[in-house]
Every structure is written in C-alpha cells, then in structure tokens.
Amino acid sequence: SQTIHQWPATLVQPVGSPLSLECTVEGTSNPNLYWYRQAAGRGLQLLFYSVGIGQISSEVPQNLSASRPQDRQFILSSKKLLLSDSGFYLCAWSGQGGFQPQHFGDGTRLSIL
Amino acid sequence: QQPVQSPQAVILREGEDAVINCSSSKALYSVHWYRQKHGEAPVFLMILLKGGEQKGHDKISASFNEKKQQSSLYLTASQLSYSGTYFCGTDPNAGGTSYGKLTFGQGTILTVHP
C-alpha cells in the first residue's frame, strides 16, 4: 500500500533562518506531488505542485521554493523565513491523470519567532 | 477563486442529518470532498465529476449541480466520528488538463454531540 511521510512534525524557527521540509512517498511511482499551507482555522492553499522529477509549478508568489530531486521526494525550502510563513504545511500525493484523490501527509506545524 | 462553503459551522446531536454546500463562481469540472479532524491531515471522502451521478458511501453522500456550480455533501444519521472540518476542493479543468490543482473552500466545522 502507499504511504506518505512528512517531517519534521513541528518546527520552531527564527525570522530570517532557512527552511527545509521533506516529503517522501512509498508504494507508488510517478505520483503528482503537492505542497499546501493551512493558516489557523483556514482552508488549504496550494503552494506548489509537481507532475514529474524536476517539474515544479508555483501557485502563489512568495519566498518559498520547492524541488523534486527524485520521483517520490518533494522538498519545500526557504532561504529566509518571514513571520507570515508560520502555518501548517501539508504534503500530498495523487495518481497521474485527472480526478485522482489526494492523500495527505501528517503535516509540519511551523512557528516563526 | 475560492469556492464558498455554507454553513460555516453546524452542531448536531447523534442521529441528526446535515447538509454542507460548496458554491463556485467559476464553471467546475470536478469537486473533491475531504474531512479534517483537529490537528490531523485531511482525509479524502469522494470526488464528483461534471455529468456524474450522486456518490456516497455509508451514510455520507454528495451531489453536483452543474447549473448552479454547486456541490452538496449529505451526512445522514450522524455519528460522533463525523465531527471535524469538511472542505470542498474544486477543479475547473477537464481530465486531460487537470493536474489536481484544487482550490479549497474555507471549511465547515461539524460538531456531533452524544
């Protein structure tokens, strides 16, 4: 069966520090991968999605970036974190093609001080 | 544009029914429904496609009204385990151009009491 791993579960970082969140998927190949951010009490905002290795599409201009160095690995990064980057970050995967359910990782709760 | 969910919150007693609506100002091709319990990741419930029939499993079902660009989620004979925040995610793209780029509503908080 397919599983998705996301780490760390919680992270406290100072303003201006770098960020690296990692997500890996097991049990499937060539998945679509997604990074979402969820502010407290709010909906899910799509940040990036990828349909293949090295292919990244950005949905929201910001100081975050994403990379997909391997088929089932998705990384969210920042060179300098802002206070507004605080939130709950979720990685998700789906099968290729349209109308596939998305399966979410357990998320990373990021607090910027 | 973000779809609008209504109501924002609903409180039920076990066994009661609820309807959650998701409306979009854009033409839709698919609507996804997810449930998220506090502090956890969202869990997929179902997908509805334009032109498709009503879907459901157990006592949770959903419909898609193309004319109104609206989907409704029906929870019947609610159980304590139904508590959580329900999100709809919408996609205006047909199968060949859909990469799963969903725009999510703001969520509906459902609380079921014994």
CSV table of N, CA and C in Angstrom, one decimal, chain B:
chain,number,residue,atom,x,y,z
B,1,GLN,N,-10.6,31.3,-8.0
B,1,GLN,CA,-11.4,31.9,-6.9
B,1,GLN,C,-11.8,30.9,-6.0
B,2,GLN,N,-11.7,31.2,-4.7
B,2,GLN,CA,-12.1,30.2,-3.7
B,2,GLN,C,-13.6,29.9,-3.7
B,3,PRO,N,-14.0,28.6,-3.6
B,3,PRO,CA,-15.4,28.3,-3.5
B,3,PRO,C,-15.9,28.7,-2.1
B,4,VAL,N,-17.2,28.9,-2.0
B,4,VAL,CA,-17.8,29.4,-0.8
B,4,VAL,C,-18.5,28.2,-0.2
B,5,GLN,N,-18.2,27.9,1.1
B,5,GLN,CA,-18.9,26.8,1.8
B,5,GLN,C,-19.9,27.4,2.7
B,6,SER,N,-21.1,26.7,2.9
B,6,SER,CA,-22.1,27.1,3.9
B,6,SER,C,-22.7,25.8,4.4
B,7,PRO,N,-23.1,25.8,5.7
B,7,PRO,CA,-22.8,26.9,6.6
B,7,PRO,C,-21.3,26.9,7.1
B,8,GLN,N,-20.9,27.9,7.8
B,8,GLN,CA,-19.5,27.9,8.3
B,8,GLN,C,-19.4,26.9,9.5
B,9,ALA,N,-20.4,26.6,10.2
B,9,ALA,CA,-20.4,25.7,11.3
B,9,ALA,C,-21.7,25.1,11.5
B,10,VAL,N,-21.8,23.9,12.0
B,10,VAL,CA,-23.1,23.2,12.3
B,10,VAL,C,-22.9,22.3,13.5
B,11,ILE,N,-23.8,22.3,14.4
B,11,ILE,CA,-23.8,21.5,15.6
B,11,ILE,C,-25.0,20.5,15.6
B,12,LEU,N,-24.7,19.2,15.7
B,12,LEU,CA,-25.7,18.2,15.7
B,12,LEU,C,-25.7,17.3,16.9
B,13,ARG,N,-26.8,16.6,17.1
B,13,ARG,CA,-26.8,15.5,18.1
B,13,ARG,C,-26.7,14.2,17.2
B,14,GLU,N,-26.2,13.2,17.8
B,14,GLU,CA,-26.1,11.9,17.1
B,14,GLU,C,-27.4,11.5,16.5
B,15,GLY,N,-27.3,11.1,15.3
B,15,GLY,CA,-28.5,10.6,14.6
B,15,GLY,C,-29.2,11.7,13.7
B,16,GLU,N,-28.8,13.0,13.9
B,16,GLU,CA,-29.3,14.0,13.1
B,16,GLU,C,-28.6,14.1,11.7
B,17,ASP,N,-29.3,14.8,10.8
B,17,ASP,CA,-28.7,15.0,9.4
B,17,ASP,C,-28.2,16.4,9.2
B,18,ALA,N,-27.3,16.5,8.3
B,18,ALA,CA,-26.7,17.8,7.9
B,18,ALA,C,-26.4,17.8,6.4
B,19,VAL,N,-26.4,19.0,5.9
B,19,VAL,CA,-26.1,19.3,4.5
B,19,VAL,C,-25.0,20.4,4.5
B,20,ILE,N,-24.0,20.2,3.8
B,20,ILE,CA,-22.9,21.2,3.6
B,20,ILE,C,-22.8,21.5,2.1
B,21,ASN,N,-22.9,22.8,1.8
B,21,ASN,CA,-22.9,23.3,0.4
B,21,ASN,C,-21.5,23.9,0.0
B,22,CYS,N,-21.2,23.8,-1.3
B,22,CYS,CA,-19.9,24.3,-1.8
B,22,CYS,C,-20.3,25.0,-3.1
B,23,SER,N,-20.1,26.3,-3.2
B,23,SER,CA,-20.6,27.0,-4.4
B,23,SER,C,-19.4,27.7,-5.0
B,24,SER,N,-19.3,27.7,-6.4
B,24,SER,CA,-18.3,28.4,-7.1
B,24,SER,C,-18.8,29.3,-8.1
B,25,SER,N,-18.1,30.4,-8.3
B,25,SER,CA,-18.5,31.4,-9.4
B,25,SER,C,-17.9,31.0,-10.7
B,26,LYS,N,-17.0,30.0,-10.7
B,26,LYS,CA,-16.4,29.5,-12.0
B,26,LYS,C,-17.1,28.2,-12.4
B,27,ALA,N,-17.0,27.9,-13.7
B,27,ALA,CA,-17.5,26.6,-14.1
B,27,ALA,C,-16.6,25.5,-13.6
B,28,LEU,N,-17.2,24.5,-13.1
B,28,LEU,CA,-16.4,23.4,-12.5
B,28,LEU,C,-16.5,22.1,-13.3
B,29,TYR,N,-15.4,21.3,-13.2
B,29,TYR,CA,-15.5,20.0,-13.8
B,29,TYR,C,-15.5,18.9,-12.7
B,30,SER,N,-14.8,19.2,-11.6
B,30,SER,CA,-14.9,18.2,-10.5
B,30,SER,C,-14.9,18.9,-9.2
B,31,VAL,N,-15.4,18.2,-8.2
B,31,VAL,CA,-15.4,18.7,-6.8
B,31,VAL,C,-14.9,17.5,-5.9
B,32,HIS,N,-14.0,17.8,-5.1
B,32,HIS,CA,-13.5,16.8,-4.1
B,32,HIS,C,-14.0,17.2,-2.7
B,33,TRP,N,-14.2,16.2,-1.9
B,33,TRP,CA,-14.6,16.5,-0.5
B,33,TRP,C,-13.6,15.8,0.4
B,34,TYR,N,-13.2,16.5,1.5
B,34,TYR,CA,-12.3,16.0,2.5
B,34,TYR,C,-12.8,16.3,3.9
B,35,ARG,N,-12.4,15.5,4.8
B,35,ARG,CA,-12.7,15.8,6.2
B,35,ARG,C,-11.3,15.8,7.0
B,36,GLN,N,-11.3,16.8,7.8
B,36,GLN,CA,-10.0,17.0,8.6
B,36,GLN,C,-10.4,17.1,10.1
B,37,LYS,N,-9.8,16.2,10.9
B,37,LYS,CA,-10.0,16.3,12.3
B,37,LYS,C,-8.9,17.2,12.9
B,38,HIS,N,-9.2,17.7,14.1
B,38,HIS,CA,-8.4,18.7,14.7
B,38,HIS,C,-6.9,18.2,14.8
B,39,GLY,N,-6.0,19.0,14.2
B,39,GLY,CA,-4.6,18.7,14.4
B,39,GLY,C,-4.1,17.6,13.4
B,40,GLU,N,-5.0,17.0,12.6
B,40,GLU,CA,-4.7,15.9,11.7
B,40,GLU,C,-4.7,16.4,10.3
B,41,ALA,N,-4.3,15.5,9.4
B,41,ALA,CA,-4.3,15.8,8.0
B,41,ALA,C,-5.7,15.5,7.4
B,42,PRO,N,-6.0,16.2,6.3
B,42,PRO,CA,-7.3,16.0,5.7
B,42,PRO,C,-7.4,14.5,5.1
B,43,VAL,N,-8.6,14.0,5.1
B,43,VAL,CA,-8.8,12.6,4.6
B,43,VAL,C,-9.8,12.7,3.5
B,44,PHE,N,-9.5,12.0,2.4
B,44,PHE,CA,-10.3,12.1,1.2
B,44,PHE,C,-11.7,11.4,1.5
B,45,LEU,N,-12.8,12.0,1.0
B,45,LEU,CA,-14.1,11.4,1.1
B,45,LEU,C,-14.6,10.9,-0.3
B,46,MET,N,-14.7,11.8,-1.2
B,46,MET,CA,-15.2,11.4,-2.5
B,46,MET,C,-14.9,12.5,-3.6
B,47,ILE,N,-15.0,12.1,-4.8
B,47,ILE,CA,-14.9,13.1,-6.0
B,47,ILE,C,-16.2,13.0,-6.8
B,48,LEU,N,-16.7,14.2,-7.2
B,48,LEU,CA,-17.8,14.2,-8.1
B,48,LEU,C,-17.4,14.9,-9.4
B,49,LEU,N,-17.8,14.3,-10.5
B,49,LEU,CA,-17.4,14.8,-11.8
B,49,LEU,C,-18.7,15.5,-12.5
B,50,LYS,N,-18.4,16.4,-13.3
B,50,LYS,CA,-19.4,17.0,-14.1
B,50,LYS,C,-20.1,15.9,-14.9
B,51,GLY,N,-21.4,15.9,-14.9
B,51,GLY,CA,-22.1,14.9,-15.6
B,51,GLY,C,-22.3,13.5,-14.9
B,52,GLY,N,-21.6,13.4,-13.7
B,52,GLY,CA,-21.7,12.2,-13.0
B,52,GLY,C,-22.9,12.1,-12.1
B,53,GLU,N,-23.1,10.9,-11.5
B,53,GLU,CA,-24.2,10.7,-10.7
B,53,GLU,C,-23.8,11.0,-9.2
B,54,GLN,N,-24.8,11.1,-8.4
B,54,GLN,CA,-24.6,11.3,-7.0
B,54,GLN,C,-23.8,10.1,-6.4
B,55,LYS,N,-22.8,10.5,-5.5
B,55,LYS,CA,-22.0,9.4,-4.9
B,55,LYS,C,-22.2,9.3,-3.5
B,56,GLY,N,-21.8,8.2,-2.9
B,56,GLY,CA,-21.9,8.1,-1.5
B,56,GLY,C,-21.3,6.8,-1.0
B,57,HIS,N,-21.0,6.8,0.3
B,57,HIS,CA,-20.6,5.5,0.9
B,57,HIS,C,-21.0,5.6,2.4
B,58,ASP,N,-21.5,4.5,2.9
B,58,ASP,CA,-22.0,4.5,4.3
B,58,ASP,C,-23.2,5.5,4.3
B,59,LYS,N,-23.1,6.5,5.2
B,59,LYS,CA,-24.2,7.4,5.3
B,59,LYS,C,-23.8,8.8,4.9
B,60,ILE,N,-22.7,8.9,4.1
B,60,ILE,CA,-22.3,10.2,3.6
B,60,ILE,C,-22.4,10.1,2.1
B,61,SER,N,-23.0,11.1,1.5
B,61,SER,CA,-23.2,11.1,0.1
B,61,SER,C,-23.1,12.6,-0.4
B,62,ALA,N,-22.9,12.7,-1.7
B,62,ALA,CA,-22.8,14.1,-2.3
B,62,ALA,C,-23.4,14.2,-3.7
B,63,SER,N,-23.7,15.4,-4.1
B,63,SER,CA,-24.2,15.6,-5.4
B,63,SER,C,-23.5,16.8,-6.0
B,64,PHE,N,-23.7,16.9,-7.4
B,64,PHE,CA,-23.1,18.0,-8.1
B,64,PHE,C,-24.1,18.6,-9.0
B,65,ASN,N,-24.5,19.9,-8.8
B,65,ASN,CA,-25.4,20.6,-9.6
B,65,ASN,C,-24.7,21.5,-10.6
B,66,GLU,N,-24.6,21.0,-11.8
B,66,GLU,CA,-23.8,21.8,-12.8
B,66,GLU,C,-24.4,23.2,-13.1
B,67,LYS,N,-25.7,23.3,-13.1
B,67,LYS,CA,-26.3,24.6,-13.5
B,67,LYS,C,-25.9,25.6,-12.4
B,68,LYS,N,-25.9,25.2,-11.2
B,68,LYS,CA,-25.7,26.1,-10.1
B,68,LYS,C,-24.2,26.2,-9.7
B,69,GLN,N,-23.4,25.3,-10.3
B,69,GLN,CA,-21.9,25.2,-10.0
B,69,GLN,C,-21.8,25.0,-8.5
B,70,GLN,N,-22.6,24.0,-8.0
B,70,GLN,CA,-22.6,23.8,-6.6
B,70,GLN,C,-22.6,22.3,-6.3
B,71,SER,N,-21.9,21.9,-5.2
B,71,SER,CA,-21.9,20.6,-4.7
B,71,SER,C,-22.4,20.6,-3.3
B,72,SER,N,-23.2,19.5,-3.0
B,72,SER,CA,-23.7,19.4,-1.6
B,72,SER,C,-23.2,18.1,-1.0
B,73,LEU,N,-22.8,18.1,0.2
B,73,LEU,CA,-22.4,16.9,1.0
B,73,LEU,C,-23.5,16.6,2.0
B,74,TYR,N,-24.0,15.4,2.0
B,74,TYR,CA,-25.1,15.0,2.9
B,74,TYR,C,-24.6,14.0,3.9
B,75,LEU,N,-24.8,14.3,5.1
B,75,LEU,CA,-24.5,13.4,6.2
B,75,LEU,C,-25.7,13.0,6.9
B,76,THR,N,-26.1,11.7,6.9
B,76,THR,CA,-27.3,11.3,7.5
B,76,THR,C,-27.0,10.4,8.7
B,77,ALA,N,-27.9,10.5,9.7
B,77,ALA,CA,-27.8,9.7,10.9
B,77,ALA,C,-26.4,9.9,11.5
B,78,SER,N,-26.0,11.1,11.7
B,78,SER,CA,-24.6,11.5,12.1
B,78,SER,C,-24.1,10.7,13.3
B,79,GLN,N,-22.8,10.4,13.2
B,79,GLN,CA,-22.2,9.7,14.3
B,79,GLN,C,-21.1,10.6,14.9
B,80,LEU,N,-20.7,10.3,16.1
B,80,LEU,CA,-19.6,11.1,16.8
B,80,LEU,C,-18.4,11.2,15.9
B,81,SER,N,-18.1,10.2,15.2
B,81,SER,CA,-16.9,10.2,14.4
B,81,SER,C,-17.0,11.1,13.2
B,82,TYR,N,-18.2,11.6,12.9
B,82,TYR,CA,-18.3,12.6,11.8
B,82,TYR,C,-17.8,14.0,12.1
B,83,SER,N,-17.5,14.2,13.4
B,83,SER,CA,-17.1,15.6,13.8
B,83,SER,C,-15.7,15.9,13.1
B,84,GLY,N,-15.6,17.1,12.7
B,84,GLY,CA,-14.4,17.6,12.0
B,84,GLY,C,-14.7,18.8,11.1
B,85,THR,N,-13.7,19.2,10.4
B,85,THR,CA,-13.9,20.3,9.4
B,85,THR,C,-14.0,19.7,8.0
B,86,TYR,N,-15.0,20.0,7.3
B,86,TYR,CA,-15.2,19.5,5.9
B,86,TYR,C,-14.8,20.5,4.9
B,87,PHE,N,-14.0,20.1,4.0
B,87,PHE,CA,-13.5,21.0,2.9
B,87,PHE,C,-13.9,20.5,1.5
B,88,CYS,N,-14.4,21.4,0.7
B,88,CYS,CA,-14.5,21.0,-0.7
B,88,CYS,C,-13.3,21.6,-1.5
B,89,GLY,N,-12.9,20.9,-2.5
B,89,GLY,CA,-11.8,21.4,-3.4
B,89,GLY,C,-12.4,21.3,-4.8
B,90,THR,N,-12.2,22.4,-5.5
B,90,THR,CA,-12.8,22.5,-6.9
B,90,THR,C,-11.7,22.6,-7.9
B,91,ASP,N,-12.1,22.0,-9.1
B,91,ASP,CA,-11.1,22.0,-10.2
B,91,ASP,C,-11.9,22.3,-11.5
B,92,PRO,N,-11.6,23.4,-12.2
B,92,PRO,CA,-12.3,23.7,-13.4
B,92,PRO,C,-11.9,23.0,-14.6
B,93,ASN,N,-10.8,22.2,-14.5
B,93,ASN,CA,-10.2,21.6,-15.7
B,93,ASN,C,-10.7,20.2,-15.9
B,94,ALA,N,-10.8,19.8,-17.2
B,94,ALA,CA,-11.3,18.5,-17.6
B,94,ALA,C,-10.1,17.6,-17.5
B,95,GLY,N,-10.3,16.3,-17.6
B,95,GLY,CA,-9.3,15.3,-17.3
B,95,GLY,C,-8.0,15.5,-18.0
B,96,GLY,N,-7.9,15.9,-19.2
B,96,GLY,CA,-6.7,16.0,-19.9
B,96,GLY,C,-5.8,17.1,-19.4
B,97,THR,N,-6.4,18.1,-18.8
B,97,THR,CA,-5.7,19.3,-18.3
B,97,THR,C,-5.7,19.4,-16.8
B,98,SER,N,-6.2,18.4,-16.2
B,98,SER,CA,-6.3,18.5,-14.7
B,98,SER,C,-5.1,17.9,-14.1
B,99,TYR,N,-4.3,18.7,-13.3
B,99,TYR,CA,-3.2,18.1,-12.6
B,99,TYR,C,-3.5,18.0,-11.1
B,100,GLY,N,-4.8,18.1,-10.8
B,100,GLY,CA,-5.2,18.0,-9.4
B,100,GLY,C,-5.0,19.4,-8.7
B,101,LYS,N,-5.0,20.4,-9.4
B,101,LYS,CA,-4.8,21.8,-8.9
B,101,LYS,C,-6.2,22.2,-8.3
B,102,LEU,N,-6.3,21.9,-7.0
B,102,LEU,CA,-7.6,22.2,-6.3
B,102,LEU,C,-7.6,23.5,-5.6
B,103,THR,N,-8.7,24.2,-5.7
B,103,THR,CA,-8.9,25.4,-4.9
B,103,THR,C,-9.9,25.0,-3.8
B,104,PHE,N,-9.5,25.1,-2.5
B,104,PHE,CA,-10.3,24.7,-1.4
B,104,PHE,C,-11.2,25.8,-0.8
B,105,GLY,N,-12.3,25.4,-0.4
B,105,GLY,CA,-13.2,26.3,0.4
B,105,GLY,C,-12.6,26.5,1.8
B,106,GLN,N,-13.3,27.4,2.5
B,106,GLN,CA,-12.8,27.8,3.8
B,106,GLN,C,-13.1,26.8,4.9
B,107,GLY,N,-13.9,25.8,4.6
B,107,GLY,CA,-14.2,24.7,5.5
B,107,GLY,C,-15.5,25.0,6.3
B,108,THR,N,-16.2,23.9,6.7
B,108,THR,CA,-17.3,23.8,7.5
B,108,THR,C,-17.1,23.0,8.7
B,109,ILE,N,-17.2,23.6,9.9
B,109,ILE,CA,-16.9,22.8,11.1
B,109,ILE,C,-18.2,22.1,11.6
B,110,LEU,N,-18.1,20.8,11.6
B,110,LEU,CA,-19.2,20.0,12.1
B,110,LEU,C,-18.9,19.4,13.4
B,111,THR,N,-19.8,19.6,14.4
B,111,THR,CA,-19.6,19.0,15.7
B,111,THR,C,-20.9,18.2,16.0
B,112,VAL,N,-20.6,16.9,16.4
B,112,VAL,CA,-21.7,16.0,16.7
B,112,VAL,C,-21.6,15.7,18.2
B,113,HIS,N,-22.7,15.9,18.9
B,113,HIS,CA,-22.7,15.7,20.4
B,113,HIS,C,-23.5,14.4,20.6
B,114,PRO,N,-23.2,13.7,21.7
B,114,PRO,CA,-24.0,12.5,22.1
B,114,PRO,C,-25.4,12.8,22.4
